[in-house]
PDB file of C-alpha atoms and ligand atoms in Angstrom:
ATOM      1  CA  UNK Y 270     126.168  15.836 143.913  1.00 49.00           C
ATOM      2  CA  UNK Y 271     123.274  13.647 145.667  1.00 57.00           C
ATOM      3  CA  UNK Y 272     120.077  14.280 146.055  1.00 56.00           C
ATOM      4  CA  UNK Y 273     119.381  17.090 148.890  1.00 57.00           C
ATOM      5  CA  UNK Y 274     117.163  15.542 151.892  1.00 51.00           C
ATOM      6  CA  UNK Y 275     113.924  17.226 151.529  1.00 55.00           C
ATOM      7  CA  UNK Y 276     112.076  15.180 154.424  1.00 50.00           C
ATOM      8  CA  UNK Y 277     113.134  14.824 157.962  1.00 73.00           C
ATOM      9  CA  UNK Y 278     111.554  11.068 158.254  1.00 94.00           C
ATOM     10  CA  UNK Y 279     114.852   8.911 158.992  1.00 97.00           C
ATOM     11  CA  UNK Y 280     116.067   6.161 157.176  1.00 97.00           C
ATOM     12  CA  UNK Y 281     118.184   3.172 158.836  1.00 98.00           C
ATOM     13  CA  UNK Y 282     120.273   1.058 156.208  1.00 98.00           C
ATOM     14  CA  UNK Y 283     123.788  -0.833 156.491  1.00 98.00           C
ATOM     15  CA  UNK Y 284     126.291   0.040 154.574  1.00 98.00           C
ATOM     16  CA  UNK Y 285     129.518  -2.261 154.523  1.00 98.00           C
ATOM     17  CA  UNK Y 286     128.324  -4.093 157.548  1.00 97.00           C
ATOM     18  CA  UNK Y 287     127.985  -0.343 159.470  1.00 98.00           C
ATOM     19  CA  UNK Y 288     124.556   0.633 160.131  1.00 98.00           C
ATOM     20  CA  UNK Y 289     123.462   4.609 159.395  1.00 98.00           C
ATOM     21  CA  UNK Y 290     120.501   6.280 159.917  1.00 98.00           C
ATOM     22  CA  UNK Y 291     120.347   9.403 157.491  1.00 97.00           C
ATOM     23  CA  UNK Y 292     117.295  11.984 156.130  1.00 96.00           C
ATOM     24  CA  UNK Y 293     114.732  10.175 153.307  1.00 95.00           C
ATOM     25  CA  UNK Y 294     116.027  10.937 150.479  1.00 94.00           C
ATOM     26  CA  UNK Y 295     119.704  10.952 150.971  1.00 96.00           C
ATOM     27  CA  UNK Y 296     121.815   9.641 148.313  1.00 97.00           C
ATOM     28  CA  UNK Y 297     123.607   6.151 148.982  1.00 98.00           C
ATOM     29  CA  UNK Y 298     126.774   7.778 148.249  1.00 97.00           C
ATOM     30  CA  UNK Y 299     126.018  10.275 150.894  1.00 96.00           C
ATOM     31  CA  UNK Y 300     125.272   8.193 153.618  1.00 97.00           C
ATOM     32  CA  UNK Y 301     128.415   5.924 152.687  1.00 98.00           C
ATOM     33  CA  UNK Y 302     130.287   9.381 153.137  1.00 97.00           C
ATOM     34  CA  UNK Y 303     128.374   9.863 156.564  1.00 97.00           C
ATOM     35  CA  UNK Y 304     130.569   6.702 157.902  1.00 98.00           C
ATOM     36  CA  UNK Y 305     133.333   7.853 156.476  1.00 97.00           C
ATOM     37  CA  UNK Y 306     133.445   5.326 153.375  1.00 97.00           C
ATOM     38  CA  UNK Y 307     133.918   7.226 150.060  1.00 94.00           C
ATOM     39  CA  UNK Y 308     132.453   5.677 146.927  1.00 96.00           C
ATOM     40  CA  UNK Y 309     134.778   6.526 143.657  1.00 96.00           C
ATOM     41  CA  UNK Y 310     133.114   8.990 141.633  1.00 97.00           C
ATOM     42  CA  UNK Y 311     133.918  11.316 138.583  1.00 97.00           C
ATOM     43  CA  UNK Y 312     130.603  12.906 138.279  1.00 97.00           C
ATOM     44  CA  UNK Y 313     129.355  13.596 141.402  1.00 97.00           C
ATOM     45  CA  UNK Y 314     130.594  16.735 143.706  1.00 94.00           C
ATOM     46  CA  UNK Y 315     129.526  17.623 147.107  1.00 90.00           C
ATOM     47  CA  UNK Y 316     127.379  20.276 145.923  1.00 90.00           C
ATOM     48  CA  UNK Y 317     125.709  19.908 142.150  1.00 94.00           C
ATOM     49  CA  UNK Y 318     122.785  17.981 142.012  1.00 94.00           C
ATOM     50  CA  UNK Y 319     123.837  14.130 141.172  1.00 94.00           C
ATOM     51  CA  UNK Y 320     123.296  12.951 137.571  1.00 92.00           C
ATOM     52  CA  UNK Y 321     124.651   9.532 137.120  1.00 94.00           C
ATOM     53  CA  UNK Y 322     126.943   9.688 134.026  1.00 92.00           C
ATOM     54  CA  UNK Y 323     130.347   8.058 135.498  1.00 95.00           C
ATOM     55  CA  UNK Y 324     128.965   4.817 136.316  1.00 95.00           C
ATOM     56  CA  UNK Y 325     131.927   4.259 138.798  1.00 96.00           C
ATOM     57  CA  UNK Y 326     130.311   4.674 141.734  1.00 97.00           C
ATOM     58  CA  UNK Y 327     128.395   1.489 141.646  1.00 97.00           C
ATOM     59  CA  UNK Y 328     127.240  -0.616 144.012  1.00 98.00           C
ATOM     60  CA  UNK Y 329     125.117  -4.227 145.048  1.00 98.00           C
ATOM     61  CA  UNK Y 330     122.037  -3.975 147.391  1.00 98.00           C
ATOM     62  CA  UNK Y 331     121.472  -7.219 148.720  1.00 97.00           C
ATOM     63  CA  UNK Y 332     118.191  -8.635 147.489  1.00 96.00           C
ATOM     64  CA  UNK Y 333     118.384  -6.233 144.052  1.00 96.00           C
ATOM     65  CA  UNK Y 334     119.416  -6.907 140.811  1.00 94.00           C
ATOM     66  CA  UNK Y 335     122.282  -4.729 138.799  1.00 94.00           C
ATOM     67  CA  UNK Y 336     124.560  -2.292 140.055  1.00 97.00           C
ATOM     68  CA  UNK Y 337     122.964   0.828 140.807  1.00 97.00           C
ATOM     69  CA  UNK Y 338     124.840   4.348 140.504  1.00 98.00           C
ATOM     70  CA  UNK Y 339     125.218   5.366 144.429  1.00 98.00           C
ATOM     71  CA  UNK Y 340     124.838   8.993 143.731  1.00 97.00           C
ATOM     72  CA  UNK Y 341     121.607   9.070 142.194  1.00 97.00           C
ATOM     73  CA  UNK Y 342     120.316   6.099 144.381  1.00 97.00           C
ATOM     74  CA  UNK Y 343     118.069   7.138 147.184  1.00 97.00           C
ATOM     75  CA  UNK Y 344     118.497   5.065 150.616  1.00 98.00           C
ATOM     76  CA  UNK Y 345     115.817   2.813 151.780  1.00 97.00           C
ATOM     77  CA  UNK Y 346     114.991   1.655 154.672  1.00 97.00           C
ATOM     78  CA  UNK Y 347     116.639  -2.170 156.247  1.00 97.00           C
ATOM     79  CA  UNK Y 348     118.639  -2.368 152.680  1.00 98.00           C
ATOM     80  CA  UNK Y 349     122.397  -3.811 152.811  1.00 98.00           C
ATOM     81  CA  UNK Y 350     124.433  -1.897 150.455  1.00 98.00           C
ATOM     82  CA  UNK Y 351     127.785  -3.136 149.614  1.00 98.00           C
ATOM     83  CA  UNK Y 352     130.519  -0.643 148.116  1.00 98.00           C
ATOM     84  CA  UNK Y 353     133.394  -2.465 148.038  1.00 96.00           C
ATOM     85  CA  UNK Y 354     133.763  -6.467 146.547  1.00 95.00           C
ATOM     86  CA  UNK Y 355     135.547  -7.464 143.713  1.00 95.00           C
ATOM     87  CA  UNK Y 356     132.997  -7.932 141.429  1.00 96.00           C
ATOM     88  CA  UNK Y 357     132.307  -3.842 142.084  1.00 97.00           C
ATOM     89  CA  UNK Y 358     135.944  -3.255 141.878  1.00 95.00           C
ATOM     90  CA  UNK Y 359     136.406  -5.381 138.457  1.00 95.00           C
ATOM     91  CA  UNK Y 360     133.656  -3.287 137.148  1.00 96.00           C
ATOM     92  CA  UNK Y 361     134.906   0.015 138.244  1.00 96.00           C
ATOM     93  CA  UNK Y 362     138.320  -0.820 136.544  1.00 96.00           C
ATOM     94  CA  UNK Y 363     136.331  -1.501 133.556  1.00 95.00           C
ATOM     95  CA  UNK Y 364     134.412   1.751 133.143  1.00 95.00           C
ATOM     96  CA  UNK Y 365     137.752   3.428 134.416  1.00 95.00           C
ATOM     97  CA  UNK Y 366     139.758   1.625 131.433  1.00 94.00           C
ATOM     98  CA  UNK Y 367     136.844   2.421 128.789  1.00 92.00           C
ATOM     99  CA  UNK Y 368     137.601   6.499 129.585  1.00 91.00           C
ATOM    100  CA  UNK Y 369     141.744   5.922 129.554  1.00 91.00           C
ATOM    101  CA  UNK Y 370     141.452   4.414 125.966  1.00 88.00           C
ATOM    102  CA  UNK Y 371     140.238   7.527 124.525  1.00 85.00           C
ATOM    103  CA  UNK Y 372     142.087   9.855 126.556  1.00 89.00           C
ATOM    104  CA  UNK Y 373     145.562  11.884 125.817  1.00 86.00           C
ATOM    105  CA  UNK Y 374     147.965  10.443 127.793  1.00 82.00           C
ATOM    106  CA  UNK Y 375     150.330  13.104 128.271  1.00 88.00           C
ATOM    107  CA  UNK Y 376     149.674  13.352 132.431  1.00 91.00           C
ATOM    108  CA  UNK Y 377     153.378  14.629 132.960  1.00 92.00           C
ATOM    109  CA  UNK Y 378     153.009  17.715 130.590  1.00 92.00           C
ATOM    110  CA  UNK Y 379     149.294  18.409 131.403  1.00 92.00           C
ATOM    111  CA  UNK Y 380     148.586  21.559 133.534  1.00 91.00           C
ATOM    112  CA  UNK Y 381     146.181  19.348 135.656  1.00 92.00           C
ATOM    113  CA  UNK Y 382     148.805  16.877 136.827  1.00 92.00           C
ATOM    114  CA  UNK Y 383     148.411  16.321 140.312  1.00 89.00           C
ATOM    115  CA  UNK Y 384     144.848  17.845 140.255  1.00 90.00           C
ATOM    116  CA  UNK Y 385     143.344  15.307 138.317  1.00 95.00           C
ATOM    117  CA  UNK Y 386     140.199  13.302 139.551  1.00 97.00           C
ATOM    118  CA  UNK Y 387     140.471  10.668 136.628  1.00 96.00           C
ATOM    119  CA  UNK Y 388     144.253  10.312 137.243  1.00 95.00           C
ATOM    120  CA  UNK Y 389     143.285  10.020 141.092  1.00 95.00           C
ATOM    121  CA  UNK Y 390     140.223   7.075 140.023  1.00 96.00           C
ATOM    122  CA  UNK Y 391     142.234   5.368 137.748  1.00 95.00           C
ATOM    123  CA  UNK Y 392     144.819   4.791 140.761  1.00 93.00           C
ATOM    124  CA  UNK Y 393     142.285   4.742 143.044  1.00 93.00           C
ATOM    125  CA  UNK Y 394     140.680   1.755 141.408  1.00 93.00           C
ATOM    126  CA  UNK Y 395     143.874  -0.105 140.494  1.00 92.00           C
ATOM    127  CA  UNK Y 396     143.947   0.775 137.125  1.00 92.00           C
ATOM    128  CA  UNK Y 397     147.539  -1.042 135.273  1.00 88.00           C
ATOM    129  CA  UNK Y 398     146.743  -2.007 131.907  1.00 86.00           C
ATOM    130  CA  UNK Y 399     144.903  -0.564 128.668  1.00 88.00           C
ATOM    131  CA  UNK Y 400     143.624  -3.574 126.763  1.00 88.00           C
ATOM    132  CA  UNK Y 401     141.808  -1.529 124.168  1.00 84.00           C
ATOM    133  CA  UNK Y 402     142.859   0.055 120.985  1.00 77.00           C
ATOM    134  CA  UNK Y 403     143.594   3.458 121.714  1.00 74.00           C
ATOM    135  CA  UNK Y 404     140.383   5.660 120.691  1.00 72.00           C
ATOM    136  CA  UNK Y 405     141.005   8.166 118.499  1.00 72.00           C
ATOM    137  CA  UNK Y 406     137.792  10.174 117.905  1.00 69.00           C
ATOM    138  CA  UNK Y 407     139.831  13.114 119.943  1.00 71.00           C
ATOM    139  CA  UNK Y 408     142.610  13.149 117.969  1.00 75.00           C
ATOM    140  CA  UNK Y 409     143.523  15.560 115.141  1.00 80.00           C
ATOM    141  CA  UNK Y 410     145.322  13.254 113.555  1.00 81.00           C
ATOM    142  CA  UNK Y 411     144.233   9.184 113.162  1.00 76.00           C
ATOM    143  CA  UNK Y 412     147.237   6.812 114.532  1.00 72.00           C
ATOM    144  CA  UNK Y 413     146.435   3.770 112.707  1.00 73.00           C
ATOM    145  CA  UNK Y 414     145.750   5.993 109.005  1.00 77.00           C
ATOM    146  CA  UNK Y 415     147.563   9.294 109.863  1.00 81.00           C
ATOM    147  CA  UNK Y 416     144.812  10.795 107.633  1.00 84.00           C
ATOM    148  CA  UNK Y 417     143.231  14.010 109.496  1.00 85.00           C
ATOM    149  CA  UNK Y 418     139.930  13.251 111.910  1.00 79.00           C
ATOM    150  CA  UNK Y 419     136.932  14.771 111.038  1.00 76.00           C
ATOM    151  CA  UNK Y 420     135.345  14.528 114.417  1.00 73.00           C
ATOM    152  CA  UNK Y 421     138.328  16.380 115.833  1.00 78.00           C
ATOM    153  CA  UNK Y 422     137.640  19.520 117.902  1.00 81.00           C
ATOM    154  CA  UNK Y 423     140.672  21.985 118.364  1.00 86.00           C
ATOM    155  CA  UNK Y 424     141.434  23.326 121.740  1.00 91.00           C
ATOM    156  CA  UNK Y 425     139.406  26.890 122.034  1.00 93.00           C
ATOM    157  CA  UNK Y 426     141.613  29.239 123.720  1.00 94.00           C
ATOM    158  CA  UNK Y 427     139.114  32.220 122.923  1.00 93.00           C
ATOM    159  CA  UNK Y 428     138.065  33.365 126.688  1.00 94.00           C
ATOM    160  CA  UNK Y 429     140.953  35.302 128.363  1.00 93.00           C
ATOM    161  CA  UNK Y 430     140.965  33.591 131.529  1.00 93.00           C
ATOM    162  CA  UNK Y 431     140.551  29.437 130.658  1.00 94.00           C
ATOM    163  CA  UNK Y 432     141.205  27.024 127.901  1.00 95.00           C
ATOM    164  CA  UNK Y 433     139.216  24.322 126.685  1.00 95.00           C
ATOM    165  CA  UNK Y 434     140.648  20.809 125.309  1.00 93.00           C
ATOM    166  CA  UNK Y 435     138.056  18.760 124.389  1.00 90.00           C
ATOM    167  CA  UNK Y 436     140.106  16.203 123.499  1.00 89.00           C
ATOM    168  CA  UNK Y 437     140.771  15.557 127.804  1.00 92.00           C
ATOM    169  CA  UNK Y 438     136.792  15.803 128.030  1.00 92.00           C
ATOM    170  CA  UNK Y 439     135.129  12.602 130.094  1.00 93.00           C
ATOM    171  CA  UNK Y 440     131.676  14.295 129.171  1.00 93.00           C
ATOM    172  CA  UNK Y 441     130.653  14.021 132.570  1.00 95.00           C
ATOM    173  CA  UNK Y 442     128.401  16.849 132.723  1.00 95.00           C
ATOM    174  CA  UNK Y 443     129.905  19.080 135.808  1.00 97.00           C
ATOM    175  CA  UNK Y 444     130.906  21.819 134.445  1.00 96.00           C
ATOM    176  CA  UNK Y 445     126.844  22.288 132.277  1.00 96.00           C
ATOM    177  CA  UNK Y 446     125.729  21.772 135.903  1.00 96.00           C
ATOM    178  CA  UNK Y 447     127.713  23.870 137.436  1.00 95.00           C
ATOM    179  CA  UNK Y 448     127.284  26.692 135.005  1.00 94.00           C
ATOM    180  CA  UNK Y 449     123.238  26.070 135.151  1.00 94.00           C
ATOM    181  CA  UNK Y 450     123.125  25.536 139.217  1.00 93.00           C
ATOM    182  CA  UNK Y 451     126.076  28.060 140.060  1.00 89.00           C
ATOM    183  CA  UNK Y 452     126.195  30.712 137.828  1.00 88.00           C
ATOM    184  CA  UNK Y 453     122.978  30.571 136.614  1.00 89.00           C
ATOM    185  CA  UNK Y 454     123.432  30.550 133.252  1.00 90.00           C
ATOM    186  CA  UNK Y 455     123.583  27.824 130.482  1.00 92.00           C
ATOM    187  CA  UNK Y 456     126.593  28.786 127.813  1.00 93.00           C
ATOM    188  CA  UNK Y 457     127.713  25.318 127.829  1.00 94.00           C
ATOM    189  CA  UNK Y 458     125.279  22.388 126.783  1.00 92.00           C
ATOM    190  CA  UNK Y 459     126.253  18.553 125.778  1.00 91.00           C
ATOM    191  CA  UNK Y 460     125.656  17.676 122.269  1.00 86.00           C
ATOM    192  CA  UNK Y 461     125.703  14.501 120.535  1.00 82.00           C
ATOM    193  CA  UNK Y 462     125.373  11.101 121.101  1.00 81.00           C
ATOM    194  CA  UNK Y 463     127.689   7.996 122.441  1.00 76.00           C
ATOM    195  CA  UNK Y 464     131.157   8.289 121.625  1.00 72.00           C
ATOM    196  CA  UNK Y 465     130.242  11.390 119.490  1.00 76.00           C
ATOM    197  CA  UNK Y 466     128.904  13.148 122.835  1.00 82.00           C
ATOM    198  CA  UNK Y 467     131.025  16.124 123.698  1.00 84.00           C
ATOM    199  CA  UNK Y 468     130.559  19.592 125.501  1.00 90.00           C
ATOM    200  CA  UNK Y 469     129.691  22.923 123.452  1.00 89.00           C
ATOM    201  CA  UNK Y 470     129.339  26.279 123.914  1.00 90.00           C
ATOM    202  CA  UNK Y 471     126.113  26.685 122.435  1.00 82.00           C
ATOM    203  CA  UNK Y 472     126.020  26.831 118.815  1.00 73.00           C
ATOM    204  CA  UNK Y 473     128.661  24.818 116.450  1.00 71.00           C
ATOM    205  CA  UNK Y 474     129.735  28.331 115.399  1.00 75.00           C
ATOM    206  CA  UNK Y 475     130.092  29.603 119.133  1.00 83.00           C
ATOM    207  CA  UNK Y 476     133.553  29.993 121.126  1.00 89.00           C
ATOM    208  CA  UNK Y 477     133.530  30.335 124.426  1.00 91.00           C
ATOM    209  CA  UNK Y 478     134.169  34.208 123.529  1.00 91.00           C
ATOM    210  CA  UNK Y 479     131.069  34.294 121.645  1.00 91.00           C
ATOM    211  CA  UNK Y 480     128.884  32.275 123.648  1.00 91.00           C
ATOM    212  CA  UNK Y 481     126.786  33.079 127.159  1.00 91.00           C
ATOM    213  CA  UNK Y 482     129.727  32.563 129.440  1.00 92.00           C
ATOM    214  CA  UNK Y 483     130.419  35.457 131.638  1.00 91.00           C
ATOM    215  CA  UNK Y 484     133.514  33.930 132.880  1.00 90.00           C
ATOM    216  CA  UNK Y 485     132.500  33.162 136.659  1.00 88.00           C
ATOM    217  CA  UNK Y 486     134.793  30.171 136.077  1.00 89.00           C
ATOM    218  CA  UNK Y 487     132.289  27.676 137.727  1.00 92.00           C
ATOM    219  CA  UNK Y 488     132.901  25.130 134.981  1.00 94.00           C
ATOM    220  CA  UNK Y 489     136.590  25.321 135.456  1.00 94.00           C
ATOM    221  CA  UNK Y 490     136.658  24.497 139.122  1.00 91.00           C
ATOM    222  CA  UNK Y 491     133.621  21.892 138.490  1.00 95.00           C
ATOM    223  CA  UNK Y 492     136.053  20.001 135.700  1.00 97.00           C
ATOM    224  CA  UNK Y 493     137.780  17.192 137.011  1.00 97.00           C
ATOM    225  CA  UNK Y 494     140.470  16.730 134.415  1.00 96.00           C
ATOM    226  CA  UNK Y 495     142.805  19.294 132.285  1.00 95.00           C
ATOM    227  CA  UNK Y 496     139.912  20.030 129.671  1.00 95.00           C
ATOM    228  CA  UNK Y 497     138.412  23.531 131.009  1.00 96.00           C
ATOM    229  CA  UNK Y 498     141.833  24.634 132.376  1.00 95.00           C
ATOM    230  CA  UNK Y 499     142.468  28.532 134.109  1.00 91.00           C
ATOM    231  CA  UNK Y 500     145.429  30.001 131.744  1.00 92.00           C
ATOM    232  CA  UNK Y 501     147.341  31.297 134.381  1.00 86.00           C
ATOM    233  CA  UNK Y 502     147.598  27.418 136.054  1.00 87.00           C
ATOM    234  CA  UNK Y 503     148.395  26.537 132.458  1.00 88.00           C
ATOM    235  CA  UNK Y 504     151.347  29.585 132.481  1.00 87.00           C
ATOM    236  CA  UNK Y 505     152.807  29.503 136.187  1.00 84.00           C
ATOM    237  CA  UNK Y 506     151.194  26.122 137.675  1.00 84.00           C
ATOM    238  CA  UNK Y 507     148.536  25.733 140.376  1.00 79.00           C
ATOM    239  CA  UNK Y 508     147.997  28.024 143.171  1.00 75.00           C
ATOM    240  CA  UNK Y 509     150.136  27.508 146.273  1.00 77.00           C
ATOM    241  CA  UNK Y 510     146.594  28.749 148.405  1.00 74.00           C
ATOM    242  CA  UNK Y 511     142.993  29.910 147.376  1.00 70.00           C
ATOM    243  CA  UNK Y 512     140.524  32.398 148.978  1.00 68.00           C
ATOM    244  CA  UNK Y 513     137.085  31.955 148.617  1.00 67.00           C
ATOM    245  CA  UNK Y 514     135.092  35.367 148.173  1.00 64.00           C
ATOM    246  CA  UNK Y 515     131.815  36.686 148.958  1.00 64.00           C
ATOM    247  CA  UNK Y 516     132.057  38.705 145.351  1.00 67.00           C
ATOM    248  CA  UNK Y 517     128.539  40.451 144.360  1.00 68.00           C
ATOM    249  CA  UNK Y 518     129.110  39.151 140.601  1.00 67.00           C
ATOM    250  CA  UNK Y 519     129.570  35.482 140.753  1.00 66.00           C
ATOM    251  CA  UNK Y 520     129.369  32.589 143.286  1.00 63.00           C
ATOM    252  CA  UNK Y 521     132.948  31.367 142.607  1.00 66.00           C
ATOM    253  CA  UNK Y 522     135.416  31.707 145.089  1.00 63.00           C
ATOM    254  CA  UNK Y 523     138.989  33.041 143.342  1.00 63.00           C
ATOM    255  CA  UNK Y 524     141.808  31.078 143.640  1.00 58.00           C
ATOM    256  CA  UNK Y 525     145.962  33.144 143.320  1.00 55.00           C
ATOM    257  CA  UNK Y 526     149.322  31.911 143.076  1.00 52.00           C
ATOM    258  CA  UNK Y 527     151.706  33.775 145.861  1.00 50.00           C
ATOM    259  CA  UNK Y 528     154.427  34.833 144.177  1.00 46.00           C
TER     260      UNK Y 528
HETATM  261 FE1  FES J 867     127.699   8.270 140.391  1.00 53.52          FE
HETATM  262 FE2  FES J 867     129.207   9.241 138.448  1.00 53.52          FE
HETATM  263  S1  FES J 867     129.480   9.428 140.575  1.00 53.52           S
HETATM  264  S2  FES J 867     127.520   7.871 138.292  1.00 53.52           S
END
């Protein structure tokens, strides 16, 4: 997810002591990924357009102040971008540990074990240690009171073919993109603010059922943790191979699991 080169003028920066010469208006991230150097990301795809939510792809540009969001950073021309020190990396574990404190930890049981990108980042950026209180606005029931949460969404297993847990939600916006820039439609939106921010399906009222969704599954294969979760991975376990198809009614290739 980086912003698509709409100008052939060329643009010569160094990233990591490598120099690269990429289209104007290429993403920072994307150029890293030209030399081979991948920036961590949760947000950002190869394909929907970047919107800087993660904050753990980060970076210092020599001569700039603050850490700028790679994806969403446009490349400049004679800059020095550096993607890797440990002040980036202490950060990174930062934002990573802020997520991990309000997320379920039950990785072993969940259907996205092994398929997770926030599992992947928090290993990626040496995540070990939790120092925060464990959040709890996801939870149905409070750990420190035991008294019921009133913020707490149940899991909405209306649509026949995926579940959603909000409670395994990073809000990070890909699957709203990908059902706006895929699918073309826009059944799921972001409401609230902060820690109260969470993904909907339209109206408070609304189920996935009910809502716009036509069930293209975009939104599943865009989510990068259990939360929007196909059924049958949740009942047999991930596909052992996938085919992508040129189907008429959606741009989603299907996935299978050979029996
Ligand atoms: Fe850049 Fe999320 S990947 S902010």
């Amino acid at each position: 997810g980086t912003p698509a080169a709409k100008s052939k003028q060329m643009v010569t920066l160094t990233i990591d002591g490598f120099d690269v010469t990429v289209p104007e208006g290429t993403s920072i991230m994307r150029a890293a990924a030209e030399l081979g150097i991948s920036v961590p990301k949760l947000c950002a795809t190869d394909s929907l357009d970047a919107f800087g939510s993660c904050r753990l792809c980060l970076v210092e540009i020599e001569g700039r102040n603050g850490t700028p969001a790679s994806c969403t950073t446009p490349v400049a021309p004679g800059i020095k971008v550096h993607t890797q020190n440990s002040k980036l990396k202490q950060l990174r574990r930062g934002v990573m540990e802020l997520y991990i404190s309000d997320h379920p930890l039950d990785c072993l049981t969940c259907a996205a074990n092994g398929d997770c990108e926030l599992q992947d980042m928090a290993g990626a950026v040496g995540l070990r240690d939790v120092r925060y209180e464990k959040g709890e606005n996801h939870f149905e029931v409070r750990n420190t009171s035991g008294e019921k949460n009133p913020n707490w969404i149940p899991k909405d297993e209306s649509n026949p073919y995926f579940a959603y847990d909000p409670a395994k939600c990073i809000v990070c916006s890909r699957c709203v993109r990908a059902c706006e820039e895929i699918q073309g439609t826009f059944a799921l939106t972001i409401e609230g603010r902060g820690f109260d921010s969470r993904v909907s399906f339209g109206a408070k009222t609304d189920t996935a059922l009910t809502s716009d969704c036509v069930s293209c599954g975009a939104c599943v294969q865009a989510c990068p943790t259990g939360t929007l979760q196909e059924k049958s991975v949740i009942d047999i376990g991930t596909p052992d191979r996938s085919v992508i198809t040129t189907c008429a009614y959606c741009g989603v290739g299907c996935s299978f699991k050979a029996e």
